[in-house]
Short mmCIF file of C-alpha atoms in Angstrom, two decimals:
data_model
loop_
_atom_site.label_atom_id
_atom_site.label_comp_id
_atom_site.label_asym_id
_atom_site.label_seq_id
_atom_site.Cartn_x
_atom_site.Cartn_y
_atom_site.Cartn_z
CA MET A 768 73.32 120.35 103.05
CA ASN A 769 76.14 122.59 101.93
CA GLN A 770 78.42 122.37 99.62
CA PHE A 771 81.95 120.62 101.12
CA GLU A 772 79.50 117.97 103.50
CA GLN A 773 78.36 116.89 99.40
CA ASN A 774 82.38 116.76 98.61
CA ASN A 775 83.13 115.26 101.21
CA MET A 776 80.58 112.39 101.64
CA THR A 777 80.80 111.91 97.33
CA LYS A 778 84.22 111.32 97.15
CA PRO A 779 83.86 107.77 99.70
CA LEU A 780 81.39 106.69 97.51
CA ASP A 781 83.41 106.91 94.43
CA HIS A 782 85.75 104.01 95.65
CA VAL A 783 82.19 101.90 95.71
CA ARG A 784 80.93 99.93 92.73
CA ILE A 785 78.05 98.07 92.64
CA VAL A 786 78.33 94.71 89.40
CA MET A 787 75.31 92.97 88.62
CA VAL A 788 76.32 89.40 87.60
CA ASN A 789 74.95 87.76 84.60
CA THR A 790 71.59 89.73 84.94
CA THR A 791 68.57 88.20 83.56
CA LEU A 792 65.89 91.85 83.08
CA PRO A 793 67.26 94.98 81.70
CA ALA A 794 64.64 96.86 83.15
CA ASN A 795 66.30 95.40 86.66
CA ILE A 796 70.18 97.90 84.94
CA GLY A 797 67.36 100.23 85.25
CA SER A 798 66.39 100.29 88.32
CA ALA A 799 69.62 99.73 89.98
CA LEU A 800 70.90 102.63 88.38
CA ARG A 801 67.98 104.91 89.42
CA ALA A 802 68.37 103.47 93.12
CA MET A 803 72.31 104.11 92.88
CA LYS A 804 71.40 107.91 91.63
CA THR A 805 69.28 108.97 93.69
CA MET A 806 71.27 107.75 97.47
CA GLY A 807 75.61 108.84 95.17
CA LEU A 808 76.03 106.55 93.67
CA SER A 809 78.01 106.30 90.24
CA LYS A 810 79.60 102.84 89.17
CA LEU A 811 78.52 99.77 87.37
CA VAL A 812 79.55 96.91 86.18
CA LEU A 813 77.77 94.59 84.63
CA VAL A 814 79.52 90.89 84.32
CA ALA A 815 77.73 88.48 81.11
CA PRO A 816 75.01 90.42 81.21
CA LYS A 817 71.64 88.31 78.99
CA THR A 818 70.92 92.00 76.93
CA TYR A 819 72.24 94.70 77.38
CA PRO A 820 72.03 97.56 75.48
CA HIS A 821 67.77 97.42 76.29
CA PRO A 822 65.04 99.91 76.31
CA ASP A 823 63.57 98.92 79.31
CA ILE A 824 67.70 99.83 80.38
CA ASP A 825 66.99 104.05 79.99
CA ALA A 826 63.10 103.53 80.89
CA LEU A 827 63.37 102.34 84.56
CA ALA A 828 66.30 104.74 84.60
CA ALA A 829 64.61 107.75 84.99
CA GLY A 830 66.70 110.52 85.33
CA ALA A 831 69.63 108.06 86.29
CA GLN A 832 70.54 107.65 82.10
CA ASP A 833 73.96 109.78 82.62
CA LEU A 834 75.33 106.56 84.59
CA ILE A 835 74.57 104.58 81.21
CA GLU A 836 77.78 106.03 79.44
CA HIS A 837 79.57 105.04 81.98
CA ILE A 838 78.75 101.85 82.64
CA ASP A 839 81.37 98.77 82.50
CA ILE A 840 80.97 95.55 80.86
CA VAL A 841 83.01 92.49 81.87
CA GLU A 842 83.19 88.42 81.30
CA THR A 843 83.77 88.00 84.28
CA LEU A 844 83.44 88.71 88.00
CA GLU A 845 87.81 87.64 88.02
CA GLN A 846 88.05 91.29 86.37
CA ALA A 847 84.76 93.21 87.40
CA ILE A 848 86.52 93.53 91.40
CA GLN A 849 90.72 93.48 89.83
CA ASP A 850 91.45 95.94 90.80
CA CYS A 851 89.38 96.25 94.59
CA HIS A 852 90.86 96.33 97.73
CA LEU A 853 87.31 94.83 99.49
CA VAL A 854 85.01 92.66 98.06
CA PHE A 855 81.13 92.06 100.23
CA GLY A 856 79.64 88.85 98.14
CA THR A 857 75.81 89.31 98.39
CA SER A 858 73.81 86.02 99.49
CA ALA A 859 71.02 85.02 101.27
CA ARG A 860 71.91 81.55 101.86
CA SER A 861 74.35 79.53 104.82
CA ARG A 862 77.35 77.92 102.81
CA THR A 863 79.98 74.63 103.35
CA ILE A 864 81.49 76.89 104.92
CA PRO A 865 80.95 80.13 106.60
CA TRP A 866 82.36 82.87 105.83
CA PRO A 867 82.58 86.24 107.30
CA LEU A 868 79.18 87.26 107.11
CA LEU A 869 77.81 91.37 107.70
CA ASP A 870 74.53 92.69 108.38
CA VAL A 871 74.65 95.10 105.55
CA ARG A 872 74.75 97.83 107.85
CA PRO A 873 77.98 97.08 109.54
CA ALA A 874 79.12 95.63 106.00
CA ALA A 875 78.24 99.39 104.64
CA LYS A 876 80.17 101.11 107.80
CA GLU A 877 83.26 98.46 106.85
CA ALA A 878 82.72 99.31 103.20
CA LEU A 879 82.71 103.73 103.52
CA HIS A 880 86.12 103.11 106.25
CA ALA A 881 87.41 101.41 103.71
CA ALA A 882 86.65 103.94 100.37
CA SER A 883 87.54 106.29 103.14
CA GLN A 884 91.82 105.54 102.68
CA GLN A 885 91.43 105.43 99.04
CA GLN A 886 91.24 101.37 98.36
CA ASN A 887 88.80 100.54 96.23
CA ILE A 888 84.95 98.35 96.69
CA ALA A 889 82.60 96.01 94.96
CA ILE A 890 79.36 95.07 96.19
CA VAL A 891 78.45 92.73 94.57
CA PHE A 892 75.19 91.29 93.66
CA GLY A 893 74.22 87.15 91.58
CA ARG A 894 71.47 85.97 89.18
CA GLU A 895 68.00 87.13 90.02
CA ASP A 896 66.97 83.05 90.11
CA ARG A 897 69.25 82.37 92.38
CA GLY A 898 72.48 84.66 93.26
CA LEU A 899 76.31 83.99 93.21
CA THR A 900 77.77 80.30 93.18
CA ASN A 901 79.96 78.92 95.67
CA GLU A 902 82.90 80.30 93.48
CA GLU A 903 82.10 83.52 93.40
CA LEU A 904 81.06 83.93 96.30
CA ALA A 905 84.21 82.38 97.57
CA LEU A 906 86.36 85.17 95.57
CA ALA A 907 85.04 87.70 98.62
CA ASN A 908 85.81 89.43 101.32
CA TYR A 909 83.12 89.40 103.69
CA HIS A 910 79.45 87.73 102.76
CA LEU A 911 76.53 90.48 102.80
CA THR A 912 73.21 88.95 103.79
CA ILE A 913 70.23 91.73 104.63
CA PRO A 914 68.12 91.30 107.31
CA VAL A 915 65.03 90.33 105.25
CA ASN A 916 61.69 88.87 107.79
CA PRO A 917 62.02 85.14 108.30
CA GLU A 918 58.63 84.51 106.55
CA TYR A 919 59.29 86.53 103.79
CA GLY A 920 62.41 86.78 102.25
CA VAL A 921 61.37 87.84 98.59
CA LEU A 922 64.08 91.23 97.93
CA ASN A 923 64.39 91.42 94.06
CA VAL A 924 68.38 92.46 93.02
CA ALA A 925 67.30 97.02 91.45
CA GLN A 926 65.39 96.77 95.89
CA ALA A 927 68.53 94.31 96.89
CA ILE A 928 70.85 96.92 95.59
CA GLN A 929 68.41 100.39 97.00
CA VAL A 930 68.98 99.06 100.28
CA VAL A 931 72.59 98.60 100.43
CA CYS A 932 73.08 102.39 98.26
CA TYR A 933 70.67 103.30 100.91
CA GLU A 934 73.23 101.90 104.38
CA LEU A 935 76.02 103.61 101.77
CA ARG A 936 74.25 106.77 101.47
CA MET A 937 74.22 106.55 105.35
CA ALA A 938 77.57 105.72 106.90
CA ALA A 939 78.66 108.40 103.73
CA LEU A 940 77.14 110.70 105.77
CA GLU A 941 77.75 109.69 109.35
CA GLN A 942 81.81 110.08 107.86
CA ILE A 943 81.27 114.33 106.84
CA SER A 944 81.68 115.22 110.08
CA PRO A 945 86.06 114.25 110.31
CA VAL A 946 88.28 115.52 107.88
CA VAL A 947 89.95 111.93 106.99
CA ASP A 948 93.89 112.29 106.39
CA THR A 949 94.64 109.91 103.81
CA SER A 950 97.57 111.66 102.40
CA ASN A 951 98.74 107.88 104.03
CA GLU A 952 97.82 104.28 103.48
CA GLN A 953 95.93 103.19 106.19
CA MET A 954 95.62 99.58 108.13
CA GLN A 955 92.34 98.96 109.82
CA LEU A 956 93.37 97.04 113.56
CA LYS A 957 91.26 95.89 116.02
CA GLN A 958 88.90 97.53 116.84
CA GLN A 959 88.10 100.11 114.73
CA GLN A 960 92.19 101.27 115.20
CA THR A 961 93.76 102.49 112.47
CA MET A 962 97.50 103.92 111.77
CA GLN A 963 99.03 105.68 109.29
CA TRP A 964 100.60 102.56 107.39
CA ASP A 965 103.57 102.47 105.34
CA GLU A 966 102.98 99.86 101.74
CA PRO A 967 100.30 100.37 99.59
CA LEU A 968 97.10 97.90 99.99
CA VAL A 969 97.51 94.27 97.22
CA THR A 970 93.74 94.29 94.69
CA GLN A 971 91.49 91.53 94.07
CA GLN A 972 94.06 91.65 90.81
CA GLN A 973 97.27 90.36 93.41
CA MET A 974 96.11 88.02 95.16
CA GLU A 975 94.16 86.09 93.07
CA GLU A 976 97.82 85.53 92.00
CA PHE A 977 98.70 84.38 95.35
CA TYR A 978 96.40 81.95 95.82
CA PRO A 979 97.60 79.90 92.89
CA HIS A 980 101.24 80.56 93.83
CA PHE A 981 100.13 79.46 97.63
CA GLU A 982 98.77 75.82 95.92
CA LYS A 983 101.00 75.01 93.79
CA MET A 984 104.20 74.54 96.52
CA LEU A 985 101.67 73.15 98.59
CA THR A 986 101.18 71.14 96.57
CA GLU A 987 104.42 69.94 95.82
CA ILE A 988 105.56 69.68 99.18
CA GLU A 989 102.42 67.11 99.05
CA PHE A 990 100.43 68.82 101.56
CA LEU A 991 98.07 69.19 98.97
CA ASP A 992 97.09 66.55 97.10
CA PRO A 993 95.66 68.75 93.52
CA ASP A 994 93.26 65.70 93.49
CA ASN A 995 91.96 65.67 96.57
CA PRO A 996 91.83 69.69 97.93
CA ARG A 997 88.62 69.12 99.94
CA LEU A 998 87.89 72.56 102.05
CA LEU A 999 92.00 73.44 101.68
CA PRO A 1000 91.80 76.17 99.49
CA LEU A 1001 88.92 77.82 100.72
CA ARG A 1002 89.68 78.28 104.26
CA LEU A 1003 92.62 80.20 102.52
CA ARG A 1004 91.14 82.38 101.00
CA ARG A 1005 88.47 82.92 103.96
CA LEU A 1006 92.14 83.65 106.03
CA PHE A 1007 93.31 85.50 103.73
CA GLY A 1008 90.41 87.27 102.96
CA ARG A 1009 89.90 88.55 106.87
CA ILE A 1010 93.93 89.73 106.69
CA GLN A 1011 94.65 92.90 104.14
CA LEU A 1012 97.95 92.09 102.63
CA ASP A 1013 100.65 95.20 101.68
CA ARG A 1014 102.62 94.98 99.20
CA MET A 1015 105.99 94.45 100.74
CA GLU A 1016 104.08 91.37 102.99
CA TYR A 1017 102.68 89.96 99.50
CA HIS A 1018 106.25 89.90 97.89
CA LEU A 1019 107.71 88.72 101.36
CA LEU A 1020 105.01 85.87 101.61
CA ARG A 1021 105.19 85.00 97.40
CA GLY A 1022 109.73 84.91 97.93
CA VAL A 1023 109.04 82.43 101.24
CA PHE A 1024 107.00 80.12 98.49
CA SER A 1025 109.57 80.64 96.05
CA ARG A 1026 112.06 80.05 98.29
CA VAL A 1027 110.11 75.72 99.33
CA GLN A 1028 110.17 75.30 95.82
CA SER A 1029 113.53 75.46 95.36
CA LEU A 1030 114.45 73.62 98.21
CA ALA A 1031 111.48 70.79 97.69
CA ASN A 1032 112.33 70.43 94.50
CA GLY A 1033 116.55 70.05 94.87
CA SER A 1034 117.94 73.79 92.69
CA TRP A 1035 118.62 75.86 95.58
CA LYS A 1036 121.92 75.93 96.43
CA LYS A 1037 123.27 77.31 99.76
CA SER A 1038 125.28 79.98 97.95
CA GLN A 1039 122.18 81.70 96.17
CA SER A 1040 121.32 82.14 100.28
CA GLU A 1041 125.52 84.02 100.63
CA ASP A 1042 124.44 86.46 98.42
CA HIS A 1043 121.57 87.45 99.18
CA ASN A 1044 122.77 88.17 102.48
CA LYS A 1045 125.43 89.80 101.63
#
């Protein structure tokens, strides 16, 4: 592979981060780093690791020690993904509410397509013994699964990271031939079509401000019972997780929420609307 091809493959991968939540065994962190460097990824975020730092990390990294210097340590998953536009949560189990689910290969292609448009991507891996919680999986746009042998579907977290990193690299290799224009934001349309987009896409942190506002508005108009929300908040997350809002759409919807709240509590005056429309 020549230097031009190498650079074109590496740039999208630079927008992909691996996130490990509450990792117990330091050896898994070291093995994950080695798997990442082998496949051309470099950004690892650890969410409240049980033991860090530890000599086993250096030992198992085996030549990928340079990546250790760039590890980010955060306390919550929300912090790890706050500037991301697209989040994949790894899961081997069915959940209470169906979520958009992709096998690792199409998920890697989806991730690299978004990364080539300068979007930040997170692939989130859970604890060694129990994976990610339902609440953590609800933060993801997609759930990602590896189609293992149903009679013996045993992968430890480092092995799963190796598989995902391999598929990301293969997806990046498929993209090195066409030259992608990233001078403007692009939005994916149906059937993998894209078009030039006029506004930047919102981040995960902005969406974590969006959902509470939406739910508060629904509560104030007595559409949502906060004492018995059932699956409505999750369904709202699933709905908007399938839609990548841009900045203008985001502020438009939040403006609608605020207007509905004002009308509901009687604080909105017609003169305000007239002044706004002048």
